[in-house]
CSV table of C-alpha atoms in Angstrom, one decimal:
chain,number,residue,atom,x,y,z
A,583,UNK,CA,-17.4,25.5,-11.7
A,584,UNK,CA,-14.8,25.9,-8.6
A,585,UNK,CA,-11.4,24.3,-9.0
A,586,UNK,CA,-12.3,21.5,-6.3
A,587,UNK,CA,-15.6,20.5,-8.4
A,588,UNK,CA,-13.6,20.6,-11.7
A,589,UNK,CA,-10.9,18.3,-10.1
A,590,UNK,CA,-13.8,15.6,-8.9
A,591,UNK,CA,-15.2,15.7,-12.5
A,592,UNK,CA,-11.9,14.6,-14.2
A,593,UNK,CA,-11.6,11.8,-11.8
A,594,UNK,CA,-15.3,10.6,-12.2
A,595,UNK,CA,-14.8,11.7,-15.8
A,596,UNK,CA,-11.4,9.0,-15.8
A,597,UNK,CA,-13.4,6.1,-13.8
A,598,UNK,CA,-15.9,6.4,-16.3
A,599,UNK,CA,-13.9,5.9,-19.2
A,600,UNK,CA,-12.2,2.7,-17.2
A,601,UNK,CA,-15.2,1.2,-16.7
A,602,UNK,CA,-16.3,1.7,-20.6
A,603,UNK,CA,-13.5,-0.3,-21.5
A,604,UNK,CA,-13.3,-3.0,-19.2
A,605,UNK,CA,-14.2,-6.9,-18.9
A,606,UNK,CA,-13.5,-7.1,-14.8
A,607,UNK,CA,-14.5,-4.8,-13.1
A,608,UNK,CA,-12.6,-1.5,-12.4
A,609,UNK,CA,-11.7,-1.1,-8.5
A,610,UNK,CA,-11.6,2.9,-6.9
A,611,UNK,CA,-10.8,2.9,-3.8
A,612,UNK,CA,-11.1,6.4,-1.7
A,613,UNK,CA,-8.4,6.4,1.1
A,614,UNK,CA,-8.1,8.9,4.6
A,615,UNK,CA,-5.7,9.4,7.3
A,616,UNK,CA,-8.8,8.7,9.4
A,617,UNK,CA,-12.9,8.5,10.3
A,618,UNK,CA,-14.4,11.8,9.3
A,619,UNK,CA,-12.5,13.3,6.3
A,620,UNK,CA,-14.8,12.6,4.1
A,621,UNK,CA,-14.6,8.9,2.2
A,622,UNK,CA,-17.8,7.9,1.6
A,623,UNK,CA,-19.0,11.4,1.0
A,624,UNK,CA,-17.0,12.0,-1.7
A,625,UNK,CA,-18.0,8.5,-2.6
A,626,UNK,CA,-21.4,9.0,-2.9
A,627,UNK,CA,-21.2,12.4,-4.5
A,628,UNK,CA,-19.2,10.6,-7.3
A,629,UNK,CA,-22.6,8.5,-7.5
A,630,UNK,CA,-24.6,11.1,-8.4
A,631,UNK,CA,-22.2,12.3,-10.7
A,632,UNK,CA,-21.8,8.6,-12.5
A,633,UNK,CA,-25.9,8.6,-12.6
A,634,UNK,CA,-26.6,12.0,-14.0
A,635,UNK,CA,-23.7,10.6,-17.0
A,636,UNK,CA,-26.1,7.5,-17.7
A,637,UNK,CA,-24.3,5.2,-15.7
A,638,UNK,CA,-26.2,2.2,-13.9
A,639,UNK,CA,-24.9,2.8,-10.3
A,640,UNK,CA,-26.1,1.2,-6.9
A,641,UNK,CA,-25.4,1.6,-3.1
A,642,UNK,CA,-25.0,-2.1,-2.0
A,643,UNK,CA,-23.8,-0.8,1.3
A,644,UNK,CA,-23.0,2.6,2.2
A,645,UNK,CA,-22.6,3.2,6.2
A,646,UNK,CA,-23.5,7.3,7.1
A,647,UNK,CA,-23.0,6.6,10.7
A,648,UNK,CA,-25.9,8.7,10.8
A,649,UNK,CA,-24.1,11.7,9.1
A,650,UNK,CA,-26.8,14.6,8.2
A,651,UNK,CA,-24.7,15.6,5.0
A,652,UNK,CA,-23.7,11.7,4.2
A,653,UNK,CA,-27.3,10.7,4.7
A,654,UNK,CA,-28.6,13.5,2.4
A,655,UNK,CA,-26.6,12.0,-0.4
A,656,UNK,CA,-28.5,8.6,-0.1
A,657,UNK,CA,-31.2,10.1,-1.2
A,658,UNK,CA,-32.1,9.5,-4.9
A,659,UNK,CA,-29.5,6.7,-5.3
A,660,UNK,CA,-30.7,3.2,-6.3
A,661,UNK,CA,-30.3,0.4,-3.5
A,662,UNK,CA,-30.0,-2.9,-3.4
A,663,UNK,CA,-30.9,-4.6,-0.5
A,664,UNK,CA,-28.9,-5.5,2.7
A,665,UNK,CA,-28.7,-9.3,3.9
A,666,UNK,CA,-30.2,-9.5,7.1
A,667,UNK,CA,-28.0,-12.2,9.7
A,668,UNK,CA,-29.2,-13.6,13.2
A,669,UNK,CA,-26.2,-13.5,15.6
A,670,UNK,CA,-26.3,-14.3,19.0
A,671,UNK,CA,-30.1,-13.3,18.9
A,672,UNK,CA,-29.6,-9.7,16.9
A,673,UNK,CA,-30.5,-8.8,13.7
A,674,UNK,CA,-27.8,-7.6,12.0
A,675,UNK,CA,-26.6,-6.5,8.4
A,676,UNK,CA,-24.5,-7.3,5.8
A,677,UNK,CA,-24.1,-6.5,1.9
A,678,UNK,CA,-25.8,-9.0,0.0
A,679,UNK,CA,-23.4,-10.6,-2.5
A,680,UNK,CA,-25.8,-12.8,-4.4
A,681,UNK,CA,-28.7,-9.5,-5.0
A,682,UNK,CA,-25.7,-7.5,-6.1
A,683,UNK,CA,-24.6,-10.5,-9.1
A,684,UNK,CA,-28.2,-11.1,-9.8
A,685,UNK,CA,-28.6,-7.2,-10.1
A,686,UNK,CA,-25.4,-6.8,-11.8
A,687,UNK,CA,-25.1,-2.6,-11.8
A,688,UNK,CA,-22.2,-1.4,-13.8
A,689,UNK,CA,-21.1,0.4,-10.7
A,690,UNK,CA,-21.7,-0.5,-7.1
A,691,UNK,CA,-20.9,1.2,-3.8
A,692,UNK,CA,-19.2,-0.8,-0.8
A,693,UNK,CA,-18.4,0.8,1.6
A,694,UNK,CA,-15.7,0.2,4.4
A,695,UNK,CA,-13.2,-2.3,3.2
A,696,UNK,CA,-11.5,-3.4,6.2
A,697,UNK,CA,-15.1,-4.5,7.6
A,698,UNK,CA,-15.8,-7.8,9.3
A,699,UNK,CA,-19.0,-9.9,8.1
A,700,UNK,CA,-21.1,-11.1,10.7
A,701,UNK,CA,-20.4,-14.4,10.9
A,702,UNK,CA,-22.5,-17.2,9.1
A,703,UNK,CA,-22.2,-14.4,5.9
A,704,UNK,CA,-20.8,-16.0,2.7
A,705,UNK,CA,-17.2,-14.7,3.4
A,706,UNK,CA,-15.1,-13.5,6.4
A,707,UNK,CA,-14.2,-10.0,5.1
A,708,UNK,CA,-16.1,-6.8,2.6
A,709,UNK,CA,-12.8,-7.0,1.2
A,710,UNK,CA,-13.5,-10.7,-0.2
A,711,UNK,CA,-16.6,-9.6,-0.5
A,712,UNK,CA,-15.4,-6.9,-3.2
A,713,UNK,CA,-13.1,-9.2,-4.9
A,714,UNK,CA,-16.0,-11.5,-5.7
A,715,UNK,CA,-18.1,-8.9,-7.3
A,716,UNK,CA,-15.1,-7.3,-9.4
A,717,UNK,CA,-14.2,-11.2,-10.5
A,718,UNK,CA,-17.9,-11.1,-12.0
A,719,UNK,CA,-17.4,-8.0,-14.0
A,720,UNK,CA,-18.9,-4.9,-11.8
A,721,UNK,CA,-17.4,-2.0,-11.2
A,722,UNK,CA,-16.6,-1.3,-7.2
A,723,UNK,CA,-16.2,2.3,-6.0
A,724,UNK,CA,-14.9,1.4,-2.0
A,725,UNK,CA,-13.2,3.4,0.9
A,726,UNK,CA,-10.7,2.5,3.3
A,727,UNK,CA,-8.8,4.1,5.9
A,728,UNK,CA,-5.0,4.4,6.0
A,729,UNK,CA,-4.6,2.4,9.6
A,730,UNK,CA,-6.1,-0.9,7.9
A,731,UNK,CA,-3.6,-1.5,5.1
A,732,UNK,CA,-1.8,-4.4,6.4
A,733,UNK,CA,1.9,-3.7,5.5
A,734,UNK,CA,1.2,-0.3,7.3
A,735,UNK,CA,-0.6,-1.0,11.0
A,736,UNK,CA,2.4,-1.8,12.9
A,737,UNK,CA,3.5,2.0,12.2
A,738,UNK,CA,0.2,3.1,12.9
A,739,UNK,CA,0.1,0.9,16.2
A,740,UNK,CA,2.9,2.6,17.5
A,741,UNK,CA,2.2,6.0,16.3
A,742,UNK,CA,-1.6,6.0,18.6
A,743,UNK,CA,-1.4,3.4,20.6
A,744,UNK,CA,-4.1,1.8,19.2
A,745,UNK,CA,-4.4,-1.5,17.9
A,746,UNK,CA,-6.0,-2.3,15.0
A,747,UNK,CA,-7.6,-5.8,14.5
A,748,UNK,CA,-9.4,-5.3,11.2
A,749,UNK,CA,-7.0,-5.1,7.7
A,750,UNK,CA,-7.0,-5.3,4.4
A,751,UNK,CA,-4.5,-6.9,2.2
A,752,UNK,CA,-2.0,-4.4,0.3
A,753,UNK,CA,-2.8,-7.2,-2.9
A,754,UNK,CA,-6.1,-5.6,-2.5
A,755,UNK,CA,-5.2,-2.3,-2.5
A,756,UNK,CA,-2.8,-3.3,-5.5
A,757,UNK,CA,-5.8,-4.2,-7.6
A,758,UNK,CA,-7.2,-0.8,-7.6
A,759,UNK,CA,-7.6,1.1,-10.7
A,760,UNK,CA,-7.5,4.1,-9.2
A,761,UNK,CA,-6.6,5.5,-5.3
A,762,UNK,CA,-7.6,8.7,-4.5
A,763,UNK,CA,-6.9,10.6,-1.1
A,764,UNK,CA,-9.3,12.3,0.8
A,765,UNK,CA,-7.5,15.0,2.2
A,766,UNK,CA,-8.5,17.7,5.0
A,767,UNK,CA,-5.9,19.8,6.9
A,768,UNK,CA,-5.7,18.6,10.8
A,769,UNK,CA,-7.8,21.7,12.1
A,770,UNK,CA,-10.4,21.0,9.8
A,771,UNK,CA,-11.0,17.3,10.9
A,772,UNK,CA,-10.4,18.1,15.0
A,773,UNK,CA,-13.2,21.1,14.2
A,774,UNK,CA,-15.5,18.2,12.3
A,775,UNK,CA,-15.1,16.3,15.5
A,776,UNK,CA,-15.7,19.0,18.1
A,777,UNK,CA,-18.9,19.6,16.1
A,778,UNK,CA,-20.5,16.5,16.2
A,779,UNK,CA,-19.6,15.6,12.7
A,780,UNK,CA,-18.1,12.3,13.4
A,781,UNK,CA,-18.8,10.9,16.5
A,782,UNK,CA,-21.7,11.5,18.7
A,783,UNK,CA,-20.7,14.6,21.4
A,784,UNK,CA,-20.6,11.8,24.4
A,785,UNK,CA,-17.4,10.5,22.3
A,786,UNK,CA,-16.0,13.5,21.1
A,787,UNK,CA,-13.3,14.2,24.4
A,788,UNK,CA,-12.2,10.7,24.5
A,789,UNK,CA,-11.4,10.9,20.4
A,790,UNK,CA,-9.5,14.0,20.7
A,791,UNK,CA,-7.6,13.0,23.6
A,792,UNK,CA,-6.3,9.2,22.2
A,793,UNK,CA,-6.6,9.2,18.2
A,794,UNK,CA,-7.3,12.3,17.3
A,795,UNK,CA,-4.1,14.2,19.2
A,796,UNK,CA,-2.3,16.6,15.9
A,797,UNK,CA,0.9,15.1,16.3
A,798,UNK,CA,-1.1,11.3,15.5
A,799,UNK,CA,-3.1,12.8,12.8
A,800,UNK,CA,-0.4,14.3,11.0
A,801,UNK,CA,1.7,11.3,11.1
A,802,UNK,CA,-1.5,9.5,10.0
A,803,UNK,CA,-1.8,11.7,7.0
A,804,UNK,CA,1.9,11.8,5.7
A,805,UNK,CA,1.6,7.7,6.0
A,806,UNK,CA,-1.9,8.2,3.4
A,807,UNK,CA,-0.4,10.7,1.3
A,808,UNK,CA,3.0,8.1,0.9
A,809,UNK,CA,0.7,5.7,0.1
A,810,UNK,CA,-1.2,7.1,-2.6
A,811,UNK,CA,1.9,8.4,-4.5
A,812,UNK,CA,3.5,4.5,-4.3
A,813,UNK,CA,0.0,3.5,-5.7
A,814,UNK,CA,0.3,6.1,-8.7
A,815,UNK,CA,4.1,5.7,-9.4
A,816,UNK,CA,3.1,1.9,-9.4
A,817,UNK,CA,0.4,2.5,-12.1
A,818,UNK,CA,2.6,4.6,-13.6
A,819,UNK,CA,5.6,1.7,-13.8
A,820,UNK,CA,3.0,-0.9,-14.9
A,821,UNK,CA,1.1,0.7,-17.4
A,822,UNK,CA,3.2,3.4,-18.9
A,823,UNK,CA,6.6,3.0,-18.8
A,824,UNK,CA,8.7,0.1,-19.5
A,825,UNK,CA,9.2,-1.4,-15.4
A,826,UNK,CA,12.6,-1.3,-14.3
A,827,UNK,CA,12.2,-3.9,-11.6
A,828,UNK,CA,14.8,-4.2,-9.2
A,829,UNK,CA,16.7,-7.2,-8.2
A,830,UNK,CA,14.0,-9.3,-6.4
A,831,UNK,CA,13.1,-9.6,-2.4
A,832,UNK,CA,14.0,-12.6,-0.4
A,833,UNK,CA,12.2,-13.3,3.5
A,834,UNK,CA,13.5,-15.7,4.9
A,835,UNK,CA,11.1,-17.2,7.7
A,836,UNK,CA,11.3,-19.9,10.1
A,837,UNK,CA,8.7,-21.7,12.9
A,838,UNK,CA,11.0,-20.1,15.5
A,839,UNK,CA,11.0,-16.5,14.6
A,840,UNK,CA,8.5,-15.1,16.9
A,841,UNK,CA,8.5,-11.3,14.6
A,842,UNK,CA,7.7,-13.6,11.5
A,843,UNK,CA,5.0,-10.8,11.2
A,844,UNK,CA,6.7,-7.7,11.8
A,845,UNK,CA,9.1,-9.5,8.9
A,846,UNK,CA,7.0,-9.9,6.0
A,847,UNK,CA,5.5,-6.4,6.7
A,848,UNK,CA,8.5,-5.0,6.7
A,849,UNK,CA,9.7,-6.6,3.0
A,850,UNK,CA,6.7,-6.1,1.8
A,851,UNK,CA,7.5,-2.4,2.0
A,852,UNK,CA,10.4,-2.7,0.9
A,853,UNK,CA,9.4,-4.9,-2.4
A,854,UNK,CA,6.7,-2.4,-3.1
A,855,UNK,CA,8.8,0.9,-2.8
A,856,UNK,CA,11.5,-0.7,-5.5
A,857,UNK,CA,9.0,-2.7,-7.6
A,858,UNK,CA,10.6,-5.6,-6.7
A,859,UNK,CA,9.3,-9.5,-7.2
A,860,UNK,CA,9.3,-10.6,-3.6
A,861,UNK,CA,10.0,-14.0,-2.1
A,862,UNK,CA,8.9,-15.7,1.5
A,863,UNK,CA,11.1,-18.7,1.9
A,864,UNK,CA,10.5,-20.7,4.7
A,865,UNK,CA,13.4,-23.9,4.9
A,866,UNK,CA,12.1,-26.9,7.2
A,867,UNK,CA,14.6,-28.2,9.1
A,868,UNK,CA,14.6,-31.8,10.5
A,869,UNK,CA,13.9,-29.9,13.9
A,870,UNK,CA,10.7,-28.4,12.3
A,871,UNK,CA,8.8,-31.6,10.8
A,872,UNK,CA,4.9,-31.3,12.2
A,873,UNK,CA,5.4,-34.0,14.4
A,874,UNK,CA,8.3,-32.2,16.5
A,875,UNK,CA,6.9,-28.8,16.5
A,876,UNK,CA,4.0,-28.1,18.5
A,877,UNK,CA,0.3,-27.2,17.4
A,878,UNK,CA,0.2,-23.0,18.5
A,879,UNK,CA,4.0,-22.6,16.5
A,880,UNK,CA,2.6,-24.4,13.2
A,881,UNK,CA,-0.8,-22.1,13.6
A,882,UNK,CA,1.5,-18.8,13.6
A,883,UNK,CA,3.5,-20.2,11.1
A,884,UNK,CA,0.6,-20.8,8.6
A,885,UNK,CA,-0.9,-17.1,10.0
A,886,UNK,CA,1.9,-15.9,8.6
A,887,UNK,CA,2.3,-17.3,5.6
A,888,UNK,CA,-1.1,-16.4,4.7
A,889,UNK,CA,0.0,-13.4,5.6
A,890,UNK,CA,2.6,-12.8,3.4
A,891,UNK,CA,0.1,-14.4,0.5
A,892,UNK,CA,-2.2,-11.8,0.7
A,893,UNK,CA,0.7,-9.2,0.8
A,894,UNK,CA,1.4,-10.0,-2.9
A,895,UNK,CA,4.3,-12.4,-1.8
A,896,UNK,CA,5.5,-15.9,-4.0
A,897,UNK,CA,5.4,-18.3,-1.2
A,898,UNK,CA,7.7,-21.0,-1.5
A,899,UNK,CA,8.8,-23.5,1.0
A,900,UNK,CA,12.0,-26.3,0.9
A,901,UNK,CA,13.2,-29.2,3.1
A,902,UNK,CA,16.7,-28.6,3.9
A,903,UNK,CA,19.3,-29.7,6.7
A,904,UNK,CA,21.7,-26.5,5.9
A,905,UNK,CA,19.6,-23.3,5.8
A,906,UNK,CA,22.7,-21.1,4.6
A,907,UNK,CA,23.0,-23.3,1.5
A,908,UNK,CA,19.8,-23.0,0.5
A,909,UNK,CA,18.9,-19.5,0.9
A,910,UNK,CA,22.1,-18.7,-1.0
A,911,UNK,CA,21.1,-21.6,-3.6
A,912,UNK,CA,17.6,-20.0,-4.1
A,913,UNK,CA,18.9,-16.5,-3.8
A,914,UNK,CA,21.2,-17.2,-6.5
A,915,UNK,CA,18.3,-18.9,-8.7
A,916,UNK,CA,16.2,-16.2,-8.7
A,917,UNK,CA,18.3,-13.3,-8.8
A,918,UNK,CA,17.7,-12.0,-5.0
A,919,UNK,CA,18.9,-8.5,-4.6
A,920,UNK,CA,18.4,-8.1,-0.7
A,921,UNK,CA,17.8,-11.4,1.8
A,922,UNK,CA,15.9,-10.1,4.8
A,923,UNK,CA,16.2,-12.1,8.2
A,924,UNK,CA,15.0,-11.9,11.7
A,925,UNK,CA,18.1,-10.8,14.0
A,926,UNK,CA,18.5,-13.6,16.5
A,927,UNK,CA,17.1,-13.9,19.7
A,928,UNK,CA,15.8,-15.3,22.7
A,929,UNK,CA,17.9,-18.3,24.0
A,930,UNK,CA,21.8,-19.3,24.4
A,931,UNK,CA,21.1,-22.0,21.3
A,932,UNK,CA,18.7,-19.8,19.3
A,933,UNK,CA,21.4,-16.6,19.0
A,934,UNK,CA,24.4,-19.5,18.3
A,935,UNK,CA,22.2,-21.0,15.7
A,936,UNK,CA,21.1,-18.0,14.1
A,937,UNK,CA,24.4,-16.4,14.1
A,938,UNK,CA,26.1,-19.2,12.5
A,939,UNK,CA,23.5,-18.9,9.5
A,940,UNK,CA,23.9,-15.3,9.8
A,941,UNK,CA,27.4,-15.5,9.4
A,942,UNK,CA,27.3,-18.0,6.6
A,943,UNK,CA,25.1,-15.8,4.7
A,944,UNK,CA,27.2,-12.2,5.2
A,945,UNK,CA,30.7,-14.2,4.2
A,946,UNK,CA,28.7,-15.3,1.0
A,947,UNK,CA,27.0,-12.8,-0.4
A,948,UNK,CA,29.9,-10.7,-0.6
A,949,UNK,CA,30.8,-12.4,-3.7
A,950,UNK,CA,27.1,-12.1,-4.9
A,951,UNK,CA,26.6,-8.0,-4.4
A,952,UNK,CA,23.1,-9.5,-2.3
A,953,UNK,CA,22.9,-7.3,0.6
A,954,UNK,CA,21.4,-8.9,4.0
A,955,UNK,CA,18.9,-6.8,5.8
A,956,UNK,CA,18.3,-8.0,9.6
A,957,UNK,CA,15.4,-7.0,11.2
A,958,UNK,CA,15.0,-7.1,15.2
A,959,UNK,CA,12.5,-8.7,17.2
A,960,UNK,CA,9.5,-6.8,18.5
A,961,UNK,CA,7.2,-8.3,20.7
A,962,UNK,CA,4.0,-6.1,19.8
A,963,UNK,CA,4.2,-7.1,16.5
């Protein structure tokens, strides 16, 4: 047995165990720096591996992108089903929640987390989707690729260009037993592509001359190789060691902050890296009431506190007149390390409000060892 095949039979070796001794369902998720390294692949070789132990394993939906090697690895795997959706007069498919509950393998294959459902399907996302079948006690064995994490795709944005419209919730992520990296040097994945491997040939130049340039992909896979060690040292906090969390994360968000987003990402980062219990406080102001703020700023505002929901963040919103005071107030209360705010911006009255509550802040937390982290607007975020 080669080193590489003794290193995939300890990890199917530990998911096996996990799943032996668990009520909900165990969650491995295999993550890449991007399309072609080998996910699902390695995915479905773990299947055959999991059925040749005993284990009751299905594909609920595995996509080969018509792959010679990937399809060959279908073979001989139970299936269940794929739900079949009309949408604007095509036949389209989805996985099929309700066969794969009624089914109830001890290990299922989904393929693609970050994928959106076809629309009239049960939920919006596969990542819902996945969540639903672990809550009923199956074992998930997903993929996902690094761009899609949502604390992570502004980085990626600006490191190809590229933006990226479907994501998946680092609370996801978090609820994975196990994260492994699928990892391929850059030549090897530029040769997979000049051969056909990942894209059909027709595709191949524009690939290589947008996402797949070196300098991209190697930024791409220091940012999957981060993650995977904060997702290990984070396991490793949590179930071995006595955490030592750090002093927790405060966000501060208003209506008015137009990189709200770019925000939340940002201290969701931050919270993550330090193990810290992160807050998103947004203070209403009497200027903020419903009825004085119009319809599109309440919609971003709810997008992103959802946002920050989903990024493993306690919500929590107050009705105050004096912001300052009750930032500090709540700081204080819950033991805030580092406040994070959005650097004012934009108009003559914005930058004199914003400063005046900056100001407030800085002059005192210096008597509090909280430190103040401002971070600037940016408009693509």
């Amino acid at each position: 047995m080669s080193q590489t095949d003794s290193i995939q039979r300890q990890s199917v070796d530990r998911f096996l165990e996990m799943i032996k001794s668990s009520r909900r369902g165990k969650f491995k998720v295999y993550i890449g720096m991007a399309a072609g390294v080998g996910k699902t692949y390695r995915m479905l070789q773990e299947a055959h591996q999991l059925l040749k132990s005993g284990v009751d394993v299905c594909v609920g939906y595995v996509e080969t992108h018509a792959r010679e090697e990937t399809d060959a690895l279908v073979i001989g795997l139970p299936s269940i089903p794929r739900k079949s959706i009309f949408y604007k007069g095509r036949k389209l498919e989805e996985l099929d929640i309700d066969s794969v509950l009624v089914r109830k393998p001890q290990v299922v294959l989904i393929d693609e987390l970050a994928h959106t459902n076809v629309p009239g399907s049960r939920n919006t996302k596969r990542w819902e989707d996945v969540k639903e079948v672990l809550e009923n006690g199956i074992n998930v064995i997903s993929t996902v690729n690094i761009q899609h994490i949502e604390s992570i795709r502004s980085q990626v944005e600006k490191i190809t260009g590229v933006e990226i419209k479907e994501r998946v919730p680092d609370s996801i992520i978090h609820l994975a037993d196990e994260v492994v990296n699928i990892d391929l040097t850059i030549d090897e994945l530029i040769q997979r592509l000049k051969d056909g491997k990942i894209y059909d040939q027709n595709k191949v130049s524009l690939a290589l001359n947008n996402f797949f340039q070196q300098d991209k992909l190697l930024q791409l896979r220091d940012l999957a190789l981060k993650e995977v060690t904060r997702q290990v040292e984070r396991k490793i906090d949590n179930e071995v060691l006595t955490p030592q969390k750090e002093n927790a994360v405060l966000t501060c968000i208003s209506s008015n902050f137009k990189s709200a987003s770019n925000l939340i990402r940002k201290s969701s980062r931050l919270a993550a890296i330090n193990n810290s219990k992160w807050y998103v406080l947004y203070i209403q102001t009497p200027e903020e009431t419903p009825e004085r703020i119009n319809s599109s700023v309440q919609r971003h505002l709810l997008n992103n506190l959802k946002m920050a929901t989903e990024l493993n963040a306690e919500v929590v919103k107050e009705i105050s007149a004096d912001v300052a005071k009750s930032i500090l107030e709540f700081a204080k209360k819950k033991e805030v390390g580092v406040i994070v705010i959005g650097k004012p911006y934009s108009s003559f009255f914005q930058q004199l409000f914003g400063k005046k509550i900056v100001g407030e802040l800085i002059k005192q937390t210096e008597k509090l060892n909280i430190d103040i982290l401002m971070v600037s607007y940016n408009e693509k975020t």
